[in-house]
PDB file of C-alpha atoms in Angstrom:
ATOM      1  CA  MET A   1     118.301-106.000-159.387  1.00 97.00           C
ATOM      2  CA  VAL A   2     119.381-102.630-160.712  1.00 98.00           C
ATOM      3  CA  LEU A   3     117.444 -99.806-159.074  1.00 98.00           C
ATOM      4  CA  VAL A   4     117.674 -96.566-161.046  1.00 98.00           C
ATOM      5  CA  ILE A   5     116.572 -93.483-159.122  1.00 98.00           C
ATOM      6  CA  GLY A   6     115.488 -90.802-161.563  1.00 98.00           C
ATOM      7  CA  GLU A   7     115.677 -87.069-160.979  1.00 98.00           C
ATOM      8  CA  SER A   8     112.787 -84.688-161.696  1.00 98.00           C
ATOM      9  CA  ALA A   9     111.142 -87.067-164.172  1.00 98.00           C
ATOM     10  CA  ARG A  10     107.403 -86.617-164.641  1.00 97.00           C
ATOM     11  CA  ARG A  11     105.520 -89.528-166.076  1.00 97.00           C
ATOM     12  CA  ASP A  12     103.294 -87.596-168.496  1.00 98.00           C
ATOM     13  CA  HIS A  13     106.394 -86.842-170.593  1.00 98.00           C
ATOM     14  CA  PHE A  14     107.156 -90.538-171.147  1.00 98.00           C
ATOM     15  CA  SER A  15     105.604 -91.967-174.312  1.00 98.00           C
ATOM     16  CA  LEU A  16     105.291 -95.249-172.364  1.00 98.00           C
ATOM     17  CA  TYR A  17     102.497 -93.435-170.495  1.00 98.00           C
ATOM     18  CA  GLY A  18     100.837 -92.036-173.620  1.00 97.00           C
ATOM     19  CA  TYR A  19     102.792 -88.816-174.207  1.00 98.00           C
ATOM     20  CA  ASN A  20     102.282 -87.686-177.786  1.00 97.00           C
ATOM     21  CA  ARG A  21     106.013 -87.284-178.440  1.00 98.00           C
ATOM     22  CA  ASN A  22     108.235 -90.321-178.886  1.00 98.00           C
ATOM     23  CA  THR A  23     110.458 -89.817-175.853  1.00 98.00           C
ATOM     24  CA  ASN A  24     110.871 -93.588-175.324  1.00 98.00           C
ATOM     25  CA  PRO A  25     111.927 -94.901-178.739  1.00 98.00           C
ATOM     26  CA  LEU A  26     113.946 -97.763-177.229  1.00 98.00           C
ATOM     27  CA  LEU A  27     111.860 -98.844-174.243  1.00 98.00           C
ATOM     28  CA  THR A  28     108.661 -98.818-176.292  1.00 97.00           C
ATOM     29  CA  ASN A  29     110.046-101.730-178.320  1.00 96.00           C
ATOM     30  CA  THR A  30     111.572-103.628-175.384  1.00 96.00           C
ATOM     31  CA  PRO A  31     109.815-106.849-174.276  1.00 95.00           C
ATOM     32  CA  ASN A  32     108.929-107.416-170.604  1.00 96.00           C
ATOM     33  CA  ILE A  33     108.538-103.700-169.825  1.00 97.00           C
ATOM     34  CA  THR A  34     105.784-102.677-167.399  1.00 97.00           C
ATOM     35  CA  ALA A  35     104.990 -99.011-166.741  1.00 98.00           C
ATOM     36  CA  LEU A  36     103.074 -98.515-163.497  1.00 98.00           C
ATOM     37  CA  LEU A  37     101.308 -95.389-162.290  1.00 98.00           C
ATOM     38  CA  ALA A  38     103.048 -93.948-159.266  1.00 98.00           C
ATOM     39  CA  LYS A  39     103.256 -90.823-157.175  1.00 98.00           C
ATOM     40  CA  SER A  40     106.138 -89.497-155.123  1.00 98.00           C
ATOM     41  CA  ASN A  41     105.896 -89.024-151.384  1.00 96.00           C
ATOM     42  CA  ALA A  42     107.581 -85.619-151.637  1.00 97.00           C
ATOM     43  CA  THR A  43     108.493 -82.956-154.184  1.00 98.00           C
ATOM     44  CA  TYR A  44     112.192 -82.517-153.413  1.00 97.00           C
ATOM     45  CA  THR A  45     115.191 -84.801-153.705  1.00 97.00           C
ATOM     46  CA  THR A  46     116.201 -85.613-150.134  1.00 95.00           C
ATOM     47  CA  ALA A  47     112.689 -86.600-149.064  1.00 95.00           C
ATOM     48  CA  GLY A  48     111.919 -88.353-152.343  1.00 96.00           C
ATOM     49  CA  VAL A  49     115.054 -90.492-152.254  1.00 97.00           C
ATOM     50  CA  LYS A  50     114.460 -91.316-148.585  1.00 95.00           C
ATOM     51  CA  ALA A  51     110.917 -92.479-149.415  1.00 96.00           C
ATOM     52  CA  ILE A  52     112.244 -94.695-152.218  1.00 97.00           C
ATOM     53  CA  LEU A  53     114.638 -96.351-149.768  1.00 97.00           C
ATOM     54  CA  ASP A  54     112.287 -96.517-146.752  1.00 95.00           C
ATOM     55  CA  SER A  55     109.928 -99.382-145.985  1.00 94.00           C
ATOM     56  CA  GLN A  56     107.046 -97.164-144.899  1.00 92.00           C
ATOM     57  CA  GLU A  57     105.892 -93.621-144.179  1.00 86.00           C
ATOM     58  CA  SER A  58     106.720 -92.798-140.578  1.00 77.00           C
ATOM     59  CA  ASP A  59     108.288 -90.189-138.340  1.00 73.00           C
ATOM     60  CA  ASP A  60     110.314 -93.014-136.772  1.00 73.00           C
ATOM     61  CA  LEU A  61     113.745 -93.915-138.111  1.00 72.00           C
ATOM     62  CA  TYR A  62     113.982 -97.075-140.195  1.00 79.00           C
ATOM     63  CA  GLU A  63     117.020 -98.707-141.774  1.00 92.00           C
ATOM     64  CA  ILE A  64     117.104 -97.782-145.465  1.00 96.00           C
ATOM     65  CA  LEU A  65     117.126-100.435-148.184  1.00 97.00           C
ATOM     66  CA  PRO A  66     120.851-100.485-149.154  1.00 98.00           C
ATOM     67  CA  ASN A  67     122.006-100.605-145.539  1.00 97.00           C
ATOM     68  CA  TYR A  68     119.495-103.294-144.585  1.00 97.00           C
ATOM     69  CA  LEU A  69     120.343-105.519-147.530  1.00 98.00           C
ATOM     70  CA  TYR A  70     124.093-105.059-147.056  1.00 97.00           C
ATOM     71  CA  ARG A  71     123.780-106.060-143.407  1.00 96.00           C
ATOM     72  CA  THR A  72     121.879-109.202-144.401  1.00 95.00           C
ATOM     73  CA  GLY A  73     124.526-110.347-146.889  1.00 95.00           C
ATOM     74  CA  VAL A  74     123.381-108.864-150.192  1.00 97.00           C
ATOM     75  CA  ASP A  75     126.129-107.428-152.428  1.00 97.00           C
ATOM     76  CA  VAL A  76     125.140-103.740-152.654  1.00 98.00           C
ATOM     77  CA  THR A  77     126.718-101.080-154.879  1.00 97.00           C
ATOM     78  CA  TRP A  78     125.734 -97.403-154.906  1.00 98.00           C
ATOM     79  CA  ARG A  79     126.712 -95.145-157.822  1.00 97.00           C
ATOM     80  CA  SER A  80     125.617 -91.512-157.963  1.00 97.00           C
ATOM     81  CA  THR A  81     126.019 -88.329-159.981  1.00 96.00           C
ATOM     82  CA  ASN A  82     123.521 -86.690-157.636  1.00 96.00           C
ATOM     83  CA  TRP A  83     123.225 -85.966-153.923  1.00 93.00           C
ATOM     84  CA  GLY A  84     120.691 -86.039-151.077  1.00 93.00           C
ATOM     85  CA  GLU A  85     120.705 -89.717-150.164  1.00 94.00           C
ATOM     86  CA  PRO A  86     120.417 -90.710-146.474  1.00 93.00           C
ATOM     87  CA  PRO A  87     123.644 -91.923-144.800  1.00 94.00           C
ATOM     88  CA  LEU A  88     124.899 -95.098-146.482  1.00 96.00           C
ATOM     89  CA  HIS A  89     126.500 -97.871-144.477  1.00 96.00           C
ATOM     90  CA  ILE A  90     127.803-100.030-147.320  1.00 97.00           C
ATOM     91  CA  SER A  91     131.310-100.669-148.628  1.00 94.00           C
ATOM     92  CA  LYS A  92     130.802 -99.916-152.336  1.00 96.00           C
ATOM     93  CA  GLN A  93     129.940 -96.233-152.792  1.00 95.00           C
ATOM     94  CA  TYR A  94     130.994 -94.344-155.921  1.00 94.00           C
ATOM     95  CA  PHE A  95     130.182 -90.707-156.577  1.00 94.00           C
ATOM     96  CA  ALA A  96     130.690 -88.505-159.621  1.00 90.00           C
ATOM     97  CA  GLU A  97     134.314 -87.521-159.010  1.00 89.00           C
ATOM     98  CA  ALA A  98     135.471 -91.120-158.615  1.00 89.00           C
ATOM     99  CA  LEU A  99     133.356 -92.372-161.513  1.00 89.00           C
ATOM    100  CA  ARG A 100     134.915 -89.810-163.848  1.00 89.00           C
ATOM    101  CA  GLU A 101     138.524 -90.748-163.060  1.00 86.00           C
ATOM    102  CA  ASN A 102     138.830 -93.200-165.955  1.00 79.00           C
ATOM    103  CA  CYS A 103     136.353 -91.466-168.246  1.00 84.00           C
ATOM    104  CA  THR A 104     137.648 -89.813-171.425  1.00 84.00           C
ATOM    105  CA  GLN A 105     134.569 -88.503-173.260  1.00 84.00           C
ATOM    106  CA  ASN A 106     131.259 -86.861-172.250  1.00 87.00           C
ATOM    107  CA  CYS A 107     132.179 -87.467-168.622  1.00 92.00           C
ATOM    108  CA  GLN A 108     129.660 -84.961-167.267  1.00 94.00           C
ATOM    109  CA  TYR A 109     126.679 -87.112-168.254  1.00 96.00           C
ATOM    110  CA  ASP A 110     124.906 -89.919-166.470  1.00 97.00           C
ATOM    111  CA  HIS A 111     126.072 -92.777-168.655  1.00 95.00           C
ATOM    112  CA  ILE A 112     129.231 -92.908-166.525  1.00 96.00           C
ATOM    113  CA  LEU A 113     127.004 -94.669-163.975  1.00 96.00           C
ATOM    114  CA  LEU A 114     126.690 -97.622-166.352  1.00 95.00           C
ATOM    115  CA  THR A 115     130.411 -98.295-166.778  1.00 92.00           C
ATOM    116  CA  ASN A 116     131.211-102.020-166.460  1.00 91.00           C
ATOM    117  CA  LEU A 117     127.812-102.688-164.913  1.00 94.00           C
ATOM    118  CA  LYS A 118     127.659-106.234-166.267  1.00 94.00           C
ATOM    119  CA  GLU A 119     131.134-107.022-164.944  1.00 93.00           C
ATOM    120  CA  VAL A 120     130.282-105.684-161.488  1.00 91.00           C
ATOM    121  CA  ILE A 121     127.319-108.061-161.324  1.00 94.00           C
ATOM    122  CA  GLU A 122     129.053-111.105-162.795  1.00 92.00           C
ATOM    123  CA  GLN A 123     132.105-110.737-160.550  1.00 91.00           C
ATOM    124  CA  SER A 124     130.025-110.615-157.388  1.00 92.00           C
ATOM    125  CA  GLY A 125     130.597-113.424-154.954  1.00 87.00           C
ATOM    126  CA  SER A 126     126.977-113.246-153.804  1.00 93.00           C
ATOM    127  CA  ASN A 127     123.859-114.788-155.322  1.00 92.00           C
ATOM    128  CA  LYS A 128     121.896-111.640-154.404  1.00 97.00           C
ATOM    129  CA  VAL A 129     123.040-108.345-155.916  1.00 97.00           C
ATOM    130  CA  LEU A 130     121.584-104.839-155.764  1.00 98.00           C
ATOM    131  CA  VAL A 131     123.073-101.977-157.776  1.00 98.00           C
ATOM    132  CA  VAL A 132     121.604 -98.513-157.204  1.00 98.00           C
ATOM    133  CA  LEU A 133     122.189 -95.827-159.841  1.00 98.00           C
ATOM    134  CA  HIS A 134     121.210 -92.370-158.592  1.00 98.00           C
ATOM    135  CA  THR A 135     120.958 -90.159-161.669  1.00 98.00           C
ATOM    136  CA  SER A 136     120.610 -86.397-162.158  1.00 97.00           C
ATOM    137  CA  THR A 137     119.281 -86.544-165.726  1.00 96.00           C
ATOM    138  CA  SER A 138     116.276 -84.209-165.707  1.00 97.00           C
ATOM    139  CA  HIS A 139     117.262 -81.705-163.023  1.00 96.00           C
ATOM    140  CA  GLY A 140     116.744 -78.098-164.030  1.00 94.00           C
ATOM    141  CA  PRO A 141     117.094 -75.358-164.728  1.00 96.00           C
ATOM    142  CA  GLU A 142     119.724 -76.134-167.390  1.00 96.00           C
ATOM    143  CA  TYR A 143     117.994 -79.145-168.932  1.00 98.00           C
ATOM    144  CA  ASN A 144     119.936 -78.629-172.169  1.00 97.00           C
ATOM    145  CA  LYS A 145     123.177 -79.465-170.345  1.00 97.00           C
ATOM    146  CA  LYS A 146     121.970 -82.816-168.977  1.00 97.00           C
ATOM    147  CA  TYR A 147     122.361 -84.890-172.150  1.00 98.00           C
ATOM    148  CA  PRO A 148     124.963 -85.355-174.923  1.00 97.00           C
ATOM    149  CA  ALA A 149     124.418 -83.508-178.214  1.00 96.00           C
ATOM    150  CA  GLU A 150     123.235 -86.613-180.073  1.00 97.00           C
ATOM    151  CA  PHE A 151     120.156 -86.756-177.840  1.00 98.00           C
ATOM    152  CA  GLU A 152     118.950 -83.290-178.811  1.00 98.00           C
ATOM    153  CA  THR A 153     115.932 -84.746-180.607  1.00 98.00           C
ATOM    154  CA  PHE A 154     113.592 -81.803-180.150  1.00 98.00           C
ATOM    155  CA  THR A 155     114.676 -78.269-181.098  1.00 98.00           C
ATOM    156  CA  PRO A 156     115.047 -75.377-180.485  1.00 98.00           C
ATOM    157  CA  VAL A 157     115.843 -75.748-176.795  1.00 98.00           C
ATOM    158  CA  CYS A 158     115.787 -73.443-173.807  1.00 97.00           C
ATOM    159  CA  ASN A 159     119.342 -72.487-172.825  1.00 95.00           C
ATOM    160  CA  GLN A 160     118.463 -69.961-170.130  1.00 91.00           C
ATOM    161  CA  VAL A 161     118.795 -70.341-166.372  1.00 93.00           C
ATOM    162  CA  GLU A 162     115.730 -68.115-165.998  1.00 94.00           C
ATOM    163  CA  LEU A 163     113.192 -70.530-167.457  1.00 94.00           C
ATOM    164  CA  ALA A 164     110.471 -67.906-167.792  1.00 92.00           C
ATOM    165  CA  HIS A 165     112.679 -66.182-170.376  1.00 94.00           C
ATOM    166  CA  CYS A 166     112.294 -69.154-172.734  1.00 96.00           C
ATOM    167  CA  THR A 167     109.250 -69.962-174.809  1.00 96.00           C
ATOM    168  CA  HIS A 168     107.172 -72.818-173.468  1.00 96.00           C
ATOM    169  CA  GLN A 169     108.051 -74.917-176.521  1.00 98.00           C
ATOM    170  CA  GLU A 170     111.784 -74.357-176.029  1.00 98.00           C
ATOM    171  CA  LEU A 171     111.426 -75.441-172.420  1.00 98.00           C
ATOM    172  CA  LEU A 172     109.470 -78.568-173.369  1.00 98.00           C
ATOM    173  CA  ASN A 173     112.032 -79.436-176.027  1.00 98.00           C
ATOM    174  CA  ALA A 174     114.972 -79.236-173.624  1.00 98.00           C
ATOM    175  CA  TYR A 175     113.158 -81.221-170.924  1.00 98.00           C
ATOM    176  CA  ASP A 176     111.897 -83.870-173.339  1.00 98.00           C
ATOM    177  CA  ASN A 177     115.447 -84.418-174.578  1.00 98.00           C
ATOM    178  CA  THR A 178     116.394 -85.399-171.026  1.00 98.00           C
ATOM    179  CA  ILE A 179     113.663 -88.059-171.151  1.00 98.00           C
ATOM    180  CA  VAL A 180     115.003 -89.345-174.482  1.00 98.00           C
ATOM    181  CA  TYR A 181     118.414 -89.643-172.789  1.00 98.00           C
ATOM    182  CA  THR A 182     116.814 -91.410-169.818  1.00 98.00           C
ATOM    183  CA  ASP A 183     115.275 -93.866-172.285  1.00 98.00           C
ATOM    184  CA  TYR A 184     118.748 -94.600-173.643  1.00 98.00           C
ATOM    185  CA  LEU A 185     120.213 -95.056-170.160  1.00 98.00           C
ATOM    186  CA  LEU A 186     117.528 -97.512-169.084  1.00 98.00           C
ATOM    187  CA  HIS A 187     117.777 -99.428-172.350  1.00 98.00           C
ATOM    188  CA  ASN A 188     121.547 -99.644-171.919  1.00 97.00           C
ATOM    189  CA  VAL A 189     121.102-101.068-168.410  1.00 98.00           C
ATOM    190  CA  ILE A 190     118.647-103.645-169.771  1.00 98.00           C
ATOM    191  CA  ASP A 191     121.050-104.614-172.562  1.00 97.00           C
ATOM    192  CA  GLN A 192     123.790-105.251-170.019  1.00 96.00           C
ATOM    193  CA  LEU A 193     121.437-107.211-167.777  1.00 97.00           C
ATOM    194  CA  LYS A 194     120.261-109.340-170.703  1.00 95.00           C
ATOM    195  CA  SER A 195     123.815-110.558-171.208  1.00 93.00           C
ATOM    196  CA  VAL A 196     124.216-111.663-167.586  1.00 93.00           C
ATOM    197  CA  SER A 197     123.743-115.415-167.714  1.00 86.00           C
ATOM    198  CA  THR A 198     124.355-116.270-164.073  1.00 85.00           C
ATOM    199  CA  PHE A 199     121.361-114.406-162.585  1.00 89.00           C
ATOM    200  CA  GLU A 200     117.733-113.685-163.147  1.00 94.00           C
ATOM    201  CA  THR A 201     117.856-109.909-163.533  1.00 97.00           C
ATOM    202  CA  ALA A 202     115.555-106.924-163.258  1.00 97.00           C
ATOM    203  CA  LEU A 203     115.523-103.157-163.666  1.00 98.00           C
ATOM    204  CA  LEU A 204     113.360-100.910-161.522  1.00 98.00           C
ATOM    205  CA  TYR A 205     113.228 -97.221-162.383  1.00 98.00           C
ATOM    206  CA  VAL A 206     111.455 -94.641-160.234  1.00 98.00           C
ATOM    207  CA  SER A 207     111.855 -90.876-160.011  1.00 98.00           C
ATOM    208  CA  ASP A 208     112.399 -88.926-156.797  1.00 98.00           C
ATOM    209  CA  HIS A 209     109.648 -86.434-157.773  1.00 98.00           C
ATOM    210  CA  GLY A 210     108.168 -84.717-160.816  1.00 98.00           C
ATOM    211  CA  GLU A 211     108.736 -81.289-162.353  1.00 98.00           C
ATOM    212  CA  SER A 212     106.755 -78.194-163.247  1.00 98.00           C
ATOM    213  CA  LEU A 213     107.437 -76.734-166.673  1.00 97.00           C
ATOM    214  CA  GLY A 214     105.625 -73.437-166.446  1.00 96.00           C
ATOM    215  CA  GLU A 215     102.120 -74.750-165.700  1.00 96.00           C
ATOM    216  CA  GLY A 216     100.374 -72.224-163.485  1.00 95.00           C
ATOM    217  CA  GLY A 217     103.515 -70.100-163.505  1.00 95.00           C
ATOM    218  CA  LEU A 218     105.497 -72.764-161.622  1.00 96.00           C
ATOM    219  CA  TYR A 219     108.903 -74.118-162.565  1.00 96.00           C
ATOM    220  CA  MET A 220     110.976 -77.068-161.324  1.00 97.00           C
ATOM    221  CA  HIS A 221     109.776 -78.568-158.005  1.00 97.00           C
ATOM    222  CA  GLY A 222     109.629 -78.221-154.220  1.00 95.00           C
ATOM    223  CA  VAL A 223     106.054 -77.042-153.632  1.00 97.00           C
ATOM    224  CA  PRO A 224     104.777 -78.593-150.345  1.00 96.00           C
ATOM    225  CA  MET A 225     102.801 -81.781-151.005  1.00 95.00           C
ATOM    226  CA  ALA A 226      99.615 -80.347-149.526  1.00 95.00           C
ATOM    227  CA  MET A 227      99.413 -77.847-152.383  1.00 96.00           C
ATOM    228  CA  ALA A 228     101.718 -79.335-155.015  1.00 97.00           C
ATOM    229  CA  PRO A 229     100.429 -79.656-158.585  1.00 98.00           C
ATOM    230  CA  ARG A 230     100.294 -83.144-160.046  1.00 97.00           C
ATOM    231  CA  GLU A 231     103.239 -82.354-162.354  1.00 98.00           C
ATOM    232  CA  GLN A 232     105.492 -82.390-159.274  1.00 98.00           C
ATOM    233  CA  TYR A 233     104.388 -85.763-157.865  1.00 98.00           C
ATOM    234  CA  GLU A 234     103.114 -87.944-160.722  1.00 98.00           C
ATOM    235  CA  ILE A 235     106.176 -90.042-161.541  1.00 98.00           C
ATOM    236  CA  PRO A 236     107.225 -92.987-163.710  1.00 98.00           C
ATOM    237  CA  PHE A 237     107.668 -96.431-162.132  1.00 98.00           C
ATOM    238  CA  ILE A 238     109.095 -98.697-164.842  1.00 98.00           C
ATOM    239  CA  VAL A 239     109.971-102.370-164.423  1.00 98.00           C
ATOM    240  CA  TRP A 240     111.816-104.818-166.677  1.00 98.00           C
ATOM    241  CA  THR A 241     112.543-108.447-165.850  1.00 97.00           C
ATOM    242  CA  SER A 242     114.703-110.938-167.717  1.00 95.00           C
ATOM    243  CA  SER A 243     112.108-113.649-167.139  1.00 91.00           C
ATOM    244  CA  ALA A 244     108.713-113.354-168.763  1.00 88.00           C
ATOM    245  CA  ASN A 245     107.481-115.702-166.034  1.00 89.00           C
ATOM    246  CA  ARG A 246     108.053-113.042-163.369  1.00 93.00           C
ATOM    247  CA  LYS A 247     104.525-111.671-162.988  1.00 93.00           C
ATOM    248  CA  ILE A 248     103.707-108.126-161.916  1.00 96.00           C
ATOM    249  CA  LYS A 249     100.517-107.147-160.145  1.00 95.00           C
ATOM    250  CA  ASN A 250      97.844-105.115-161.859  1.00 91.00           C
ATOM    251  CA  VAL A 251      97.956-102.352-159.265  1.00 92.00           C
ATOM    252  CA  GLN A 252      96.452 -98.877-159.188  1.00 89.00           C
ATOM    253  CA  GLU A 253      98.589 -95.811-158.475  1.00 92.00           C
ATOM    254  CA  ILE A 254     101.349 -96.778-156.052  1.00 97.00           C
ATOM    255  CA  ASP A 255     103.865 -94.819-153.995  1.00 97.00           C
ATOM    256  CA  GLN A 256     107.626 -94.936-153.588  1.00 98.00           C
ATOM    257  CA  HIS A 257     107.583 -97.313-150.604  1.00 97.00           C
ATOM    258  CA  TYR A 258     106.737-100.133-153.019  1.00 98.00           C
ATOM    259  CA  VAL A 259     110.398-100.083-154.031  1.00 98.00           C
ATOM    260  CA  PHE A 260     111.638-101.452-150.683  1.00 98.00           C
ATOM    261  CA  HIS A 261     109.280-104.420-150.639  1.00 98.00           C
ATOM    262  CA  SER A 262     109.540-105.156-154.361  1.00 98.00           C
ATOM    263  CA  VAL A 263     113.338-105.373-154.157  1.00 98.00           C
ATOM    264  CA  LEU A 264     113.125-107.679-151.142  1.00 98.00           C
ATOM    265  CA  LYS A 265     110.678-109.894-153.019  1.00 97.00           C
ATOM    266  CA  PHE A 266     112.735-110.054-156.197  1.00 97.00           C
ATOM    267  CA  LEU A 267     115.946-110.851-154.313  1.00 97.00           C
ATOM    268  CA  ASP A 268     114.092-113.425-152.190  1.00 96.00           C
ATOM    269  CA  VAL A 269     115.207-111.815-148.936  1.00 96.00           C
ATOM    270  CA  GLN A 270     113.215-113.255-146.052  1.00 94.00           C
ATOM    271  CA  SER A 271     112.448-110.443-143.649  1.00 94.00           C
ATOM    272  CA  PRO A 272     109.876-109.445-141.019  1.00 93.00           C
ATOM    273  CA  ALA A 273     109.980-105.995-142.641  1.00 92.00           C
ATOM    274  CA  TYR A 274     108.554-107.373-145.904  1.00 95.00           C
ATOM    275  CA  LYS A 275     104.950-106.525-146.753  1.00 96.00           C
ATOM    276  CA  ALA A 276     103.517-108.588-149.593  1.00 96.00           C
ATOM    277  CA  ASP A 277     100.801-106.038-150.308  1.00 95.00           C
ATOM    278  CA  LYS A 278     103.500-103.417-150.974  1.00 96.00           C
ATOM    279  CA  SER A 279     105.361-105.511-153.551  1.00 97.00           C
ATOM    280  CA  ILE A 280     104.680-105.171-157.262  1.00 97.00           C
ATOM    281  CA  PHE A 281     105.625-108.814-157.807  1.00 97.00           C
ATOM    282  CA  ILE A 282     103.081-111.617-157.462  1.00 92.00           C
ATOM    283  CA  ASP A 283     103.983-114.154-154.769  1.00 77.00           C
TER     284      ASP A 283
END
């Protein structure tokens, strides 16, 4: 299982969810893709990432997904160009500076997270593998600096730090280009997973929160959940599996805690923490 944690991605800007711009040219034509309706449990990164890795909503402390799986014998790798994750107690942690050491071109972008992904999986000595890729792809305010030039599909783009100084169309163009780049990243992960012959494989993509793009005079994110607009908490939850026989539930809008239980189910980890009703996979 490759779990990709998105950054500031709102689902209504994914053409997989009906957006009128083709921001998912690759995923739209990829078999075995399921796009579920989801909402974040928070509107800022640290709380959103914690919810993705937690088993349930609670004021009590629970062991987060990577730590729990690592302790139970799963081969866990964490790669990040972002920040804000809870403390990790695993052996394989790689952050931006280390990932860029052997990079020679466009090293500031998120595709460095995908380097040798197939080899990492195939060389594992375990029959259960989790790779977490924590991206920064759609984080503002400089959306135009989050993707390589070849992904500038929509123009002209906002190139201001003060987003209100841009036209709304320029802002949408820059943000939508980050979604086009996200589409490429996820498709690249799937391509690498398709070529892994020793495992059944899956991709699960979920964003930490959404993003305001000027609606109601709001920009970016961080409004308290009690008053947050839907743009800041309606998020994509995209699943791909190598096996067409792996069935996914027809569920209504879900939250980020489904990640914990869905990963346990896919990896066939037997655990008293597992809740079947919080897994997207059919037993």
